[in-house]
Amino acid sequence: MHVAAQIVEQIVDPSDVGEGFAQVERGFELLGLFVFALSGALLAVRKGFEVVGVTSLALVTALGGGVLRDLALGDTPPIAFRDVWYLVVPLIAAAIVFVAYDVIDRHLHRSVLVFDAIGLGLFAVTGAIKSEAYGTTAVGAVVLAVVTATGGGILRDVLANDPPQLFQPDSRLYAIPAAAGATVIIVLLRNSVYSAVLAGLVAGGVCFARLAALRWGWRAPMPRPARPRS
Amino acid sequence: MHVAAQIVEQIVDPSDVGEGFAQVERGFELLGLFVFALSGALLAVRKGFEVVGVTSLALVTALGGGVLRDLALGDTPPIAFRDVWYLVVPLIAAAIVFVAYDVIDRHLHRSVLVFDAIGLGLFAVTGAIKSEAYGTTAVGAVVLAVVTATGGGILRDVLANDPPQLFQPDSRLYAIPAAAGATVIIVLLRNSVYSAVLAGLVAGGVCFARLAALRWGWRAPMPRPARPRS
Amino acid sequence: MHVAAQIVEQIVDPSDVGEGFAQVERGFELLGLFVFALSGALLAVRKGFEVVGVTSLALVTALGGGVLRDLALGDTPPIAFRDVWYLVVPLIAAAIVFVAYDVIDRHLHRSVLVFDAIGLGLFAVTGAIKSEAYGTTAVGAVVLAVVTATGGGILRDVLANDPPQLFQPDSRLYAIPAAAGATVIIVLLRNSVYSAVLAGLVAGGVCFARLAALRWGWRAPMPRPARPRS
């Protein structure tokens, strides 16, 4: 727990660390927020929502997972309301989609998926570390890590009145790599072999697994009745 | 922050202030809860829900925004569970709709819209003040003010399995006046020129902007693809 | 309040009590979580969700109500993230449904309804006691007790993009017995005549009322417009 608490201190107040790892990590996290916000805003435009809907879906998709995690851990107000960039970055993403929907949807579709996978890996890792620092069980930390990484997308679909993409049989692996990565992080932390480099490798592994699932069409297993029977 | 904290103290425990401004404000807030509850209960009846659905939608619509704000700020249990009138007033509204749906839907439709606009203005102002007092960023306070004013309506639509009205292109300005009013309040507070009279004027302005949007059909801007192209 | 606080201490940390009442109660609560998780997982299978959807709906249905209650009371992280069995038991239920959907859906449908009614009674009682201990109003405690008992099912339906079963006119009494039972518990606590035996009787009464409503088709009252007119 001690290791996790130290790491979280760096995440929560990265100004102390100067130009170190935490700043890099915060940069990646803001990048993750940016692409999550893009995906929310794009869905809102496709749904025919106006500017309030586009902004709301961008904010909810980007921040929903982290806010849910912070509420569950009792870290209030959530970081999204204390660090101004956590709101400004998604708002910029919403504004870009609002004025340049066509360009993004046509030409950057593939890039958005790549950045989304990066966000998935990073949020799974930071969610696991922060939950561990707040004294949850190991299983609880994995669940909250998955919530951090996927909660925004689920809230986006609920607000858009869609069934969550995450649960659909034609979706590719998304929550499963996040859960696996979070499990590795918890094992590392509890055995005191955690390091920033290893965390980066785990985040990269989650990201790679997601991209590989997209590339080669890996799907999550279905319950038995959905399989063809003789 | 100091000014906001003092004001919040009056909101949270208005009994200290005697017959002063806070009591008037609490009266308006309960009035806002009443009409928000009416709108939730009316939707539940139109959806064919029974008594549990009518009561639940009335409570969620009236209290959802404030409860979400209080959870985000870490002010638990939320005021809705500490001040009994915050639950009793919406329950009365639900009971009235339950027995007299026809009368309210036919004859009071316009009045409900007016009171709803009053609630919008008041909740935007009180949401901004309270968030500022709890140390959020300025942008965070504006977002939480909008959540306070509109969150109940969004939860109402989610529970009724409707796409949120707030995001629809044919809706009239609602969240935008709330955000603008909250921004003015934050600017006033951070420059120490806040006063109860100014807060009242801002709430009135939000209310008026909403009613004007309804009267003259003002709409929020749509993203580019929805506009006709040559 | 004092009585409620003592009882909650036993619920929150049952290890202190040895083999006493709290252990029995925790056993029943875990049983309630198990059947709530079954109902979530069964719905997910019917909706055609894959393994992530089945697991998510099982967890949300089982734990959603209690997590919402704990967040509202400021008891963070919620018990679900501190006591590992609260996550393990629903995960087991999800795994069972995943591999043996047919058997459960065909042969155990009736048993699931009975256990669900037991969970309803237990969660209504424990929700009321815990809310009272955290200083909510009496009405607030009843509302939070109903949220504890029914919130997971509502979240399950929202995530599955269904209108909540709870609000449908063809549903049988569910929230109403829970609210009635919670009211009795609060009256007992506030008059210092609460005892574990009485609490068990109230939970049994809620459970029985639910089963009777299913058996004899009792429905909640509808608002006026739904009745036939002359």
XYZ file of C-alpha atoms in Angstrom:
690
model
C 0.000 0.000 0.000
C 2.861 2.366 0.818
C 4.259 2.193 -2.694
C 0.841 2.880 -4.225
C 0.258 5.845 -1.917
C 3.537 7.426 -2.977
C 2.747 6.957 -6.631
C -0.717 8.428 -6.191
C 0.759 11.465 -4.491
C 2.686 12.088 -7.671
C -0.421 11.658 -9.789
C -2.598 13.835 -7.565
C -0.081 16.635 -7.240
C 2.343 16.305 -10.128
C 3.702 19.833 -9.581
C 5.993 18.464 -6.855
C 7.806 16.169 -9.223
C 9.060 18.803 -11.634
C 9.798 17.443 -15.070
C 9.720 13.817 -13.941
C 7.679 10.771 -14.772
C 4.433 12.092 -13.290
C 4.409 15.004 -15.742
C 4.816 12.604 -18.635
C 2.065 10.434 -17.198
C -0.230 13.433 -16.754
C 0.448 14.378 -20.349
C -0.592 10.912 -21.511
C -3.665 11.034 -19.283
C -4.745 14.360 -20.803
C -4.147 12.837 -24.250
C -6.390 9.944 -23.191
C -9.061 12.413 -22.042
C -8.784 14.190 -25.392
C -9.481 11.088 -27.473
C -12.175 9.800 -25.132
C -13.837 13.225 -25.510
C -13.524 12.978 -29.300
C -15.355 9.641 -29.277
C -18.161 11.093 -27.124
C -18.534 14.189 -29.287
C -18.533 12.142 -32.504
C -21.347 9.933 -31.202
C -23.328 13.038 -30.179
C -23.041 14.492 -33.690
C -24.165 11.202 -35.240
C -27.148 11.193 -32.859
C -28.177 14.678 -34.091
C -27.553 16.374 -30.729
C -26.904 20.131 -30.542
C -24.029 21.950 -28.869
C -25.089 21.053 -25.306
C -25.327 17.383 -26.210
C -21.957 17.402 -27.965
C -20.262 19.118 -25.012
C -21.983 16.920 -22.415
C -21.149 13.668 -24.159
C -17.532 14.761 -24.640
C -17.183 15.610 -20.930
C -18.986 12.489 -19.724
C -17.005 10.124 -21.953
C -13.672 11.640 -20.971
C -14.258 12.166 -17.274
C -17.031 9.728 -16.320
C -14.777 6.785 -15.488
C -12.343 8.779 -13.360
C -15.143 10.638 -11.565
C -16.905 7.352 -10.716
C -13.596 5.953 -9.377
C -12.904 9.076 -7.298
C -16.447 9.068 -5.870
C -16.078 5.392 -4.936
C -12.722 6.068 -3.267
C -14.053 9.139 -1.455
C -11.493 11.433 -3.130
C -13.798 14.454 -3.493
C -14.064 16.752 -5.294
C -12.778 14.442 -8.052
C -9.547 15.467 -9.758
C -11.633 16.583 -12.771
C -12.978 19.488 -10.694
C -9.639 20.412 -9.093
C -7.246 20.348 -12.071
C -8.597 22.769 -14.651
C -6.949 20.974 -17.610
C -9.121 17.900 -16.979
C -12.114 19.972 -18.107
C -10.403 22.252 -20.607
C -8.921 19.442 -22.715
C -12.267 17.637 -23.303
C -13.939 21.001 -24.000
C -11.333 21.684 -26.699
C -12.014 18.237 -28.185
C -15.763 19.006 -28.213
C -15.147 22.347 -29.934
C -12.975 20.712 -32.599
C -15.604 18.077 -33.357
C -18.283 20.771 -33.396
C -16.606 22.770 -36.153
C -14.730 20.028 -38.006
C -16.825 16.901 -37.670
C -16.343 15.862 -41.294
C -12.563 15.939 -41.274
C -12.249 13.987 -38.033
C -14.845 11.392 -38.872
C -13.480 10.748 -42.373
C -9.737 11.034 -42.019
C -8.886 10.469 -38.373
C -11.114 7.500 -37.563
C -8.145 5.141 -37.335
C -6.060 7.554 -35.247
C -8.916 7.971 -32.775
C -9.000 4.203 -32.247
C -5.253 4.131 -31.592
C -5.401 6.990 -29.085
C -8.453 5.414 -27.460
C -6.415 2.231 -26.934
C -3.622 4.310 -25.376
C -6.170 5.910 -23.033
C -7.524 2.462 -22.151
C -4.070 1.241 -21.109
C -3.198 4.357 -19.126
C -6.505 4.636 -17.261
C -6.463 0.934 -16.370
C -2.985 1.332 -14.846
C -3.629 4.619 -13.002
C -7.050 3.390 -11.832
C -5.502 0.263 -10.305
C -2.707 2.200 -8.572
C -5.044 4.811 -7.101
C -7.606 2.236 -5.877
C -4.863 0.185 -4.203
C -3.644 3.338 -2.437
C -7.133 3.933 -1.010
C -7.288 0.530 0.621
C -9.664 -1.431 -1.577
C -9.334 -5.190 -1.926
C -7.305 -6.517 -4.855
C -10.458 -7.565 -6.714
C -12.003 -4.181 -5.910
C -8.969 -2.408 -7.361
C -9.261 -4.391 -10.597
C -12.994 -3.613 -10.855
C -12.384 0.104 -10.207
C -9.547 0.116 -12.752
C -11.930 -1.266 -15.370
C -14.533 1.309 -14.294
C -11.922 4.065 -14.709
C -11.027 2.876 -18.199
C -14.514 1.994 -19.496
C -17.018 3.898 -17.304
C -16.964 7.020 -19.453
C -17.822 5.037 -22.570
C -20.667 3.246 -20.794
C -22.118 6.541 -19.508
C -21.747 7.980 -23.052
C -23.864 5.134 -24.462
C -26.445 5.371 -21.658
C -26.880 9.131 -22.204
C -27.103 8.600 -25.966
C -29.772 5.950 -25.257
C -27.709 3.223 -26.937
C -27.006 -0.248 -25.516
C -23.395 -0.066 -24.260
C -20.968 -0.940 -27.078
C -18.794 -2.647 -24.498
C -21.314 -5.466 -24.024
C -22.054 -6.168 -27.700
C -20.986 -9.489 -29.208
C -19.487 -7.766 -32.275
C -17.257 -5.559 -30.139
C -13.595 -6.416 -29.874
C -11.664 -7.056 -26.652
C -11.720 -3.882 -24.557
C -12.529 -4.448 -20.883
C -10.656 -7.767 -20.743
C -7.174 -6.363 -21.536
C -7.894 -3.539 -19.065
C -8.776 -6.067 -16.335
C -5.719 -8.180 -17.129
C -3.417 -5.155 -17.021
C -4.899 -3.967 -13.739
C -4.395 -7.431 -12.257
C -0.714 -7.369 -13.213
C -0.310 -3.925 -11.624
C -1.893 -5.098 -8.362
C 0.347 -8.177 -8.278
C 3.403 -5.965 -8.868
C 2.363 -3.515 -6.130
C 1.557 -6.196 -3.562
C 4.912 -7.861 -4.149
C 6.788 -4.542 -4.064
C 8.272 -5.003 -7.512
C 6.287 -2.147 -9.030
C 8.222 0.424 -11.033
C 7.253 3.209 -13.406
C 8.900 1.333 -16.275
C 6.909 -1.834 -15.552
C 3.705 0.246 -15.307
C 4.478 1.737 -18.696
C 5.022 -1.739 -20.127
C 1.684 -2.933 -18.721
C -0.139 0.094 -20.162
C 1.547 -0.587 -23.483
C 0.520 -4.242 -23.303
C -3.133 -3.346 -22.690
C -3.001 -0.886 -25.586
C -1.373 -3.456 -27.870
C -3.894 -6.181 -26.923
C -6.756 -3.829 -27.787
C -5.221 -2.889 -31.132
C -4.469 -6.542 -31.917
C -8.096 -7.431 -31.098
C -9.245 -4.765 -33.565
C -6.747 -5.842 -36.228
C -7.433 -9.590 -36.067
C -11.065 -9.466 -34.923
C -10.613 -11.087 -31.522
C -13.910 -11.278 -29.694
C -14.833 -11.931 -26.099
C -16.402 -15.335 -25.427
C -20.196 -15.573 -25.573
C -22.328 -17.490 -23.069
C -23.325 -20.981 -24.234
C -26.803 -20.427 -25.745
C -25.411 -18.067 -28.389
C -23.226 -20.787 -29.867
C -24.587 -22.928 -32.688
C -25.874 -26.314 -31.495
C -26.065 -29.619 -33.319
C -13.600 31.356 -1.469
C -14.313 32.895 1.913
C -17.398 34.727 0.633
C -18.747 31.569 -0.963
C -18.174 29.561 2.230
C -20.183 32.082 4.259
C -23.026 32.007 1.762
C -23.048 28.223 1.720
C -23.245 28.136 5.488
C -26.480 30.057 5.163
C -27.784 27.680 2.526
C -26.809 24.554 4.422
C -28.173 25.707 7.754
C -30.673 28.458 7.044
C -32.124 28.288 10.539
C -29.256 30.470 11.788
C -30.278 33.371 9.621
C -33.761 33.777 10.971
C -36.125 35.455 8.546
C -33.323 36.613 6.248
C -32.349 36.037 2.664
C -31.480 32.357 3.119
C -35.043 31.523 4.128
C -36.376 33.224 1.028
C -33.812 31.369 -1.054
C -34.709 28.023 0.544
C -38.350 28.751 -0.218
C -37.513 29.315 -3.873
C -35.375 26.179 -3.926
C -38.238 24.081 -2.548
C -40.504 25.683 -5.174
C -37.951 24.650 -7.796
C -37.934 21.088 -6.408
C -41.732 21.065 -6.580
C -41.924 21.921 -10.274
C -38.996 19.677 -11.202
C -40.869 16.862 -9.424
C -44.048 17.728 -11.344
C -42.183 17.370 -14.651
C -40.778 13.995 -13.620
C -44.145 12.692 -12.438
C -45.902 13.919 -15.606
C -43.398 12.058 -17.803
C -43.869 8.905 -15.696
C -47.655 9.024 -16.202
C -47.239 9.534 -19.964
C -44.923 6.505 -19.992
C -47.612 4.367 -18.326
C -45.612 3.826 -15.123
C -47.387 2.902 -11.875
C -47.123 4.563 -8.473
C -43.515 3.508 -7.853
C -42.439 4.870 -11.225
C -44.296 8.152 -10.689
C -42.754 8.623 -7.240
C -39.264 7.603 -8.353
C -39.215 9.876 -11.392
C -40.541 12.791 -9.298
C -37.785 12.299 -6.695
C -35.010 11.736 -9.234
C -35.967 14.749 -11.350
C -36.209 17.058 -8.345
C -33.205 15.856 -6.352
C -30.900 14.189 -8.897
C -28.945 17.300 -9.846
C -28.342 18.426 -6.276
C -27.440 14.930 -5.093
C -24.900 14.510 -7.919
C -23.385 17.897 -6.993
C -23.212 17.030 -3.288
C -21.628 13.628 -4.033
C -19.024 15.297 -6.262
C -18.254 17.857 -3.556
C -18.077 15.206 -0.828
C -20.901 16.826 1.163
C -22.492 13.596 2.379
C -25.189 12.680 3.157
C -26.529 15.120 0.522
C -28.820 17.878 1.793
C -31.770 15.927 0.320
C -31.298 13.300 3.032
C -30.704 15.750 5.903
C -33.478 18.325 5.358
C -36.773 16.473 5.391
C -38.583 19.065 3.222
C -36.311 18.211 0.296
C -38.020 14.818 0.125
C -41.487 15.788 1.344
C -42.044 18.518 -1.268
C -41.321 16.262 -4.289
C -43.434 13.498 -2.717
C -46.362 15.946 -2.481
C -45.860 16.875 -6.134
C -45.896 13.170 -7.071
C -49.112 12.623 -5.090
C -50.796 15.584 -6.800
C -49.877 14.323 -10.267
C -50.982 10.828 -9.297
C -54.529 11.912 -8.432
C -54.933 14.937 -10.703
C -52.870 14.235 -13.799
C -55.508 15.547 -16.217
C -55.914 18.962 -14.614
C -52.179 19.603 -14.366
C -51.332 18.385 -17.833
C -54.128 20.353 -19.511
C -54.354 23.589 -17.572
C -51.037 24.126 -15.840
C -48.622 23.175 -18.616
C -47.558 26.788 -19.128
C -47.173 27.461 -15.387
C -44.968 24.391 -15.016
C -42.634 25.747 -17.699
C -42.389 29.088 -15.907
C -41.640 27.511 -12.531
C -39.167 25.139 -14.184
C -37.328 28.191 -15.560
C -37.275 29.708 -12.049
C -35.808 26.456 -10.719
C -33.204 26.478 -13.488
C -32.031 29.958 -12.521
C -31.954 29.261 -8.788
C -30.183 25.906 -9.002
C -27.566 27.286 -11.405
C -26.786 30.098 -8.930
C -26.771 27.977 -5.761
C -24.826 25.191 -7.523
C -22.096 27.633 -8.559
C -21.829 29.185 -5.070
C -21.630 25.849 -3.291
C -19.050 24.370 -5.709
C -16.849 27.455 -5.355
C -17.021 27.079 -1.562
C -15.756 23.497 -1.827
C -12.646 24.495 -3.742
C -13.344 23.386 -7.282
C -11.796 25.205 -10.209
C -13.862 27.968 -11.837
C -14.633 25.758 -14.844
C -15.482 22.900 -12.471
C -17.912 25.139 -10.578
C -19.684 26.098 -13.811
C -19.937 22.429 -14.846
C -21.291 21.428 -11.427
C -23.759 24.336 -11.513
C -25.098 23.065 -14.828
C -25.210 19.532 -13.366
C -27.196 20.867 -10.390
C -29.712 22.581 -12.664
C -30.027 19.940 -15.379
C -28.850 16.628 -13.865
C -32.269 15.716 -12.494
C -33.879 16.116 -15.910
C -31.182 14.005 -17.549
C -31.577 11.211 -14.975
C -35.378 11.437 -15.466
C -34.977 10.810 -19.198
C -32.426 8.013 -18.680
C -34.735 6.190 -16.240
C -37.692 6.676 -18.589
C -35.489 5.211 -21.359
C -35.791 8.399 -23.465
C -32.897 10.210 -25.133
C -32.246 13.262 -22.922
C -34.477 16.185 -24.005
C -31.619 18.518 -23.172
C -29.562 17.279 -26.123
C -32.291 17.358 -28.773
C -32.027 19.833 -31.652
C -35.655 20.939 -31.214
C -35.154 21.802 -27.543
C -34.855 25.444 -26.595
C -31.957 27.023 -24.709
C -31.713 25.462 -21.262
C -28.188 24.479 -20.222
C -26.599 27.474 -21.955
C -28.308 30.178 -19.855
C -27.506 28.103 -16.748
C -23.812 27.953 -17.721
C -23.731 31.666 -18.502
C -25.372 32.555 -15.180
C -22.990 30.303 -13.242
C -20.026 31.934 -14.995
C -21.234 35.400 -13.917
C -21.616 34.183 -10.310
C -18.069 32.776 -10.270
C -16.664 36.029 -11.696
C -18.560 37.999 -9.029
C -17.323 35.724 -6.220
C -13.684 35.705 -7.345
C -13.667 39.516 -7.564
C -15.438 39.912 -4.195
C -18.318 41.891 -5.641
C -20.874 39.164 -4.984
C -24.068 40.143 -3.193
C -27.419 38.475 -2.614
C -29.111 41.097 -4.806
C -26.716 40.435 -7.704
C -27.245 36.663 -7.268
C -30.985 37.243 -7.480
C -30.530 39.294 -10.645
C -28.409 36.535 -12.219
C -30.999 33.864 -11.338
C -33.666 36.121 -12.823
C -31.599 36.588 -15.968
C -31.187 32.821 -16.445
C -34.921 32.351 -15.907
C -35.748 35.157 -18.376
C -33.344 33.807 -21.018
C -34.986 30.383 -20.784
C -38.502 31.848 -21.093
C -37.419 34.071 -23.997
C -35.929 31.011 -25.726
C -39.270 29.237 -25.354
C -41.253 32.292 -26.500
C -39.186 33.121 -29.576
C -37.951 29.616 -30.383
C -34.227 30.214 -29.798
C -32.230 27.063 -30.396
C -28.728 26.002 -29.503
C -26.309 25.830 -32.432
C -25.979 22.505 -34.222
C -22.663 20.983 -35.321
C -21.822 21.609 -38.980
C -23.108 18.436 -40.722
C -26.682 19.150 -39.641
C -26.759 22.416 -41.595
C -27.921 22.344 -45.212
C -25.038 22.321 -47.701
C -24.823 23.692 -51.213
C -29.131 6.803 16.484
C -26.949 5.095 19.047
C -28.671 1.754 18.584
C -28.373 1.974 14.814
C -24.691 2.905 15.031
C -23.966 -0.169 17.157
C -25.793 -2.435 14.749
C -23.957 -0.951 11.789
C -20.643 -1.559 13.498
C -21.531 -5.218 13.521
C -22.503 -5.145 9.848
C -19.430 -3.210 8.773
C -16.992 -5.333 10.736
C -18.688 -8.616 11.473
C -15.410 -10.269 12.465
C -15.742 -8.670 15.931
C -18.940 -10.502 16.666
C -17.642 -13.992 16.241
C -20.305 -16.504 15.329
C -23.177 -14.201 16.287
C -26.123 -12.656 14.525
C -24.024 -10.416 12.281
C -22.368 -13.444 10.681
C -25.768 -14.946 9.927
C -26.904 -11.615 8.515
C -23.776 -11.302 6.370
C -24.439 -14.794 5.083
C -27.954 -13.801 4.050
C -26.658 -10.606 2.471
C -24.139 -12.580 0.393
C -26.973 -14.925 -0.603
C -28.967 -11.849 -1.660
C -26.005 -10.615 -3.710
C -25.769 -14.046 -5.341
C -29.369 -14.077 -6.576
C -29.339 -10.415 -7.581
C -26.226 -11.227 -9.631
C -28.004 -14.222 -11.189
C -30.866 -11.976 -12.341
C -28.429 -9.478 -13.877
C -26.443 -12.184 -15.649
C -29.599 -13.873 -16.975
C -30.813 -10.586 -18.472
C -27.401 -10.041 -20.065
C -27.526 -13.459 -21.726
C -31.033 -12.792 -23.042
C -29.802 -9.476 -24.445
C -27.041 -11.281 -26.366
C -24.198 -9.678 -24.406
C -20.779 -11.330 -24.251
C -18.692 -12.183 -21.193
C -17.973 -8.568 -20.248
C -21.662 -7.684 -20.409
C -22.654 -10.747 -18.375
C -20.061 -9.973 -15.687
C -20.845 -6.254 -15.618
C -24.595 -6.724 -15.334
C -24.123 -9.329 -12.590
C -21.894 -6.976 -10.576
C -24.068 -3.906 -11.141
C -27.308 -5.689 -10.227
C -25.842 -7.196 -7.065
C -23.814 -4.246 -5.819
C -25.392 -1.161 -7.427
C -27.944 -0.497 -4.696
C -25.498 -0.837 -1.825
C -22.817 1.201 -3.586
C -25.271 4.039 -4.269
C -26.328 3.968 -0.600
C -22.717 3.995 0.635
C -21.811 6.858 -1.714
C -24.819 8.863 -0.473
C -23.832 8.201 3.152
C -20.181 9.066 2.513
C -19.009 5.588 3.588
C -16.190 5.266 1.053
C -14.802 3.086 -0.374
C -18.160 1.240 -0.309
C -18.217 -2.094 1.515
C -18.233 -3.821 -1.905
C -14.626 -2.705 -2.415
C -13.441 -3.492 1.116
C -14.915 -6.967 1.726
C -13.661 -9.241 -1.018
C -16.636 -11.626 -0.815
C -18.958 -8.848 -1.975
C -17.245 -9.040 -5.382
C -16.349 -12.733 -5.428
C -19.901 -13.986 -4.830
C -21.466 -12.063 -7.764
C -18.529 -13.102 -9.980
C -19.244 -16.739 -9.154
C -22.913 -16.189 -10.020
C -21.879 -14.645 -13.366
C -19.592 -17.597 -14.109
C -22.355 -20.093 -13.339
C -24.817 -18.332 -15.644
C -22.130 -18.087 -18.306
C -21.587 -21.844 -18.473
C -25.010 -23.138 -17.423
C -27.524 -20.575 -18.662
C -30.002 -23.177 -19.889
C -30.270 -25.100 -16.634
C -30.757 -22.006 -14.509
C -33.228 -20.303 -16.807
C -35.369 -23.435 -17.255
C -35.292 -25.154 -13.894
C -34.395 -22.546 -11.301
C -36.543 -19.622 -12.434
C -38.877 -20.003 -9.458
C -36.033 -20.395 -6.955
C -34.394 -17.226 -8.263
C -37.599 -15.291 -7.597
C -37.754 -16.605 -4.025
C -34.124 -15.728 -3.287
C -34.612 -12.333 -4.927
C -37.482 -11.685 -2.508
C -35.224 -12.678 0.405
C -32.596 -10.229 -0.853
C -35.239 -7.517 -1.137
C -36.253 -7.951 2.494
C -32.689 -8.091 3.821
C -31.379 -5.126 1.840
C -34.392 -2.984 2.796
C -33.732 -3.699 6.483
C -29.947 -3.254 6.420
C -30.262 -0.163 4.204
C -32.634 1.490 6.680
C -30.436 0.677 9.682
C -27.251 1.942 8.071
C -28.853 5.178 6.796
C -30.296 5.907 10.232
C -26.831 5.416 11.746
C -25.376 8.017 9.367
C -27.802 10.713 10.465
C -30.255 10.977 7.584
C -33.852 12.030 8.173
C -36.428 9.265 8.661
C -37.831 9.810 5.160
C -34.291 9.875 3.792
C -33.536 6.536 5.467
C -36.625 4.960 3.879
C -35.667 6.321 0.443
C -32.102 5.043 0.814
C -33.381 1.659 2.017
C -35.466 1.364 -1.151
C -32.430 2.485 -3.195
C -30.352 -0.239 -1.507
C -32.926 -2.908 -2.312
C -33.926 -1.807 -5.820
C -31.087 0.376 -7.167
C -29.125 -2.553 -8.567
C -32.113 -3.746 -10.586
C -32.730 -0.247 -11.946
C -29.085 0.162 -12.984
C -29.244 -3.316 -14.589
C -32.194 -2.234 -16.742
C -30.599 1.123 -17.617
C -27.374 -0.581 -18.749
C -29.364 -3.158 -20.720
C -31.224 -0.222 -22.330
C -34.589 -1.482 -21.024
C -37.225 0.645 -19.292
C -36.909 -0.248 -15.570
C -39.073 -3.291 -14.763
C -39.790 -1.711 -11.402
C -41.927 1.020 -12.981
C -43.974 -1.161 -15.333
C -47.729 -1.553 -14.721
C -47.532 -5.338 -15.153
C -44.845 -5.691 -12.478
C -45.843 -6.956 -9.082
C -45.306 -5.187 -5.741
C -41.585 -4.804 -5.147
C -40.541 -1.332 -3.956
C -43.667 -0.835 -1.859
C -43.045 -3.737 0.579
C -39.412 -2.576 0.813
C -40.523 0.975 1.704
C -43.055 -0.328 4.223
C -40.482 -2.587 5.887
C -37.917 0.225 6.066
C -40.531 2.488 7.661
C -41.208 -0.110 10.360
C -37.466 -0.441 11.057
C -37.066 3.333 11.427
C -40.053 3.511 13.797
C -38.558 0.660 15.861
C -35.123 2.315 15.995
C -36.441 5.769 16.897
C -38.518 4.316 19.719
C -35.644 2.132 20.981
C -37.600 -1.083 20.623
C -35.417 -2.420 17.806
C -34.068 -5.934 18.155
C -32.426 -8.407 15.812
C -35.446 -10.692 16.049
C -37.840 -7.881 15.088
C -35.543 -6.930 12.189
C -35.640 -10.530 10.994
C -39.430 -10.527 11.204
C -39.630 -7.309 9.169
C -37.281 -8.722 6.507
C -39.442 -11.854 6.433
C -42.577 -9.751 6.076
C -41.147 -7.828 3.113
C -40.092 -11.112 1.508
C -43.532 -12.653 2.110
C -45.373 -9.600 0.732
C -43.302 -9.780 -2.446
C -43.961 -13.501 -2.871
C -47.670 -13.029 -2.169
C -47.797 -10.258 -4.784
C -46.239 -12.637 -7.316
C -48.549 -15.498 -6.324
C -51.831 -13.563 -6.381
C -50.900 -10.931 -8.959
C -51.060 -7.872 -6.706
C -50.187 -4.739 -8.634
C -49.224 -1.260 -7.593
C -51.920 1.388 -8.175
C -51.823 3.247 -11.489
C -52.353 7.006 -11.859
C -55.866 8.017 -12.856
C -55.633 8.348 -16.646
C -54.772 4.667 -17.013
C -58.111 3.601 -15.517
C -61.083 3.069 -17.820
C -63.428 6.080 -17.928
C -67.153 6.210 -18.521
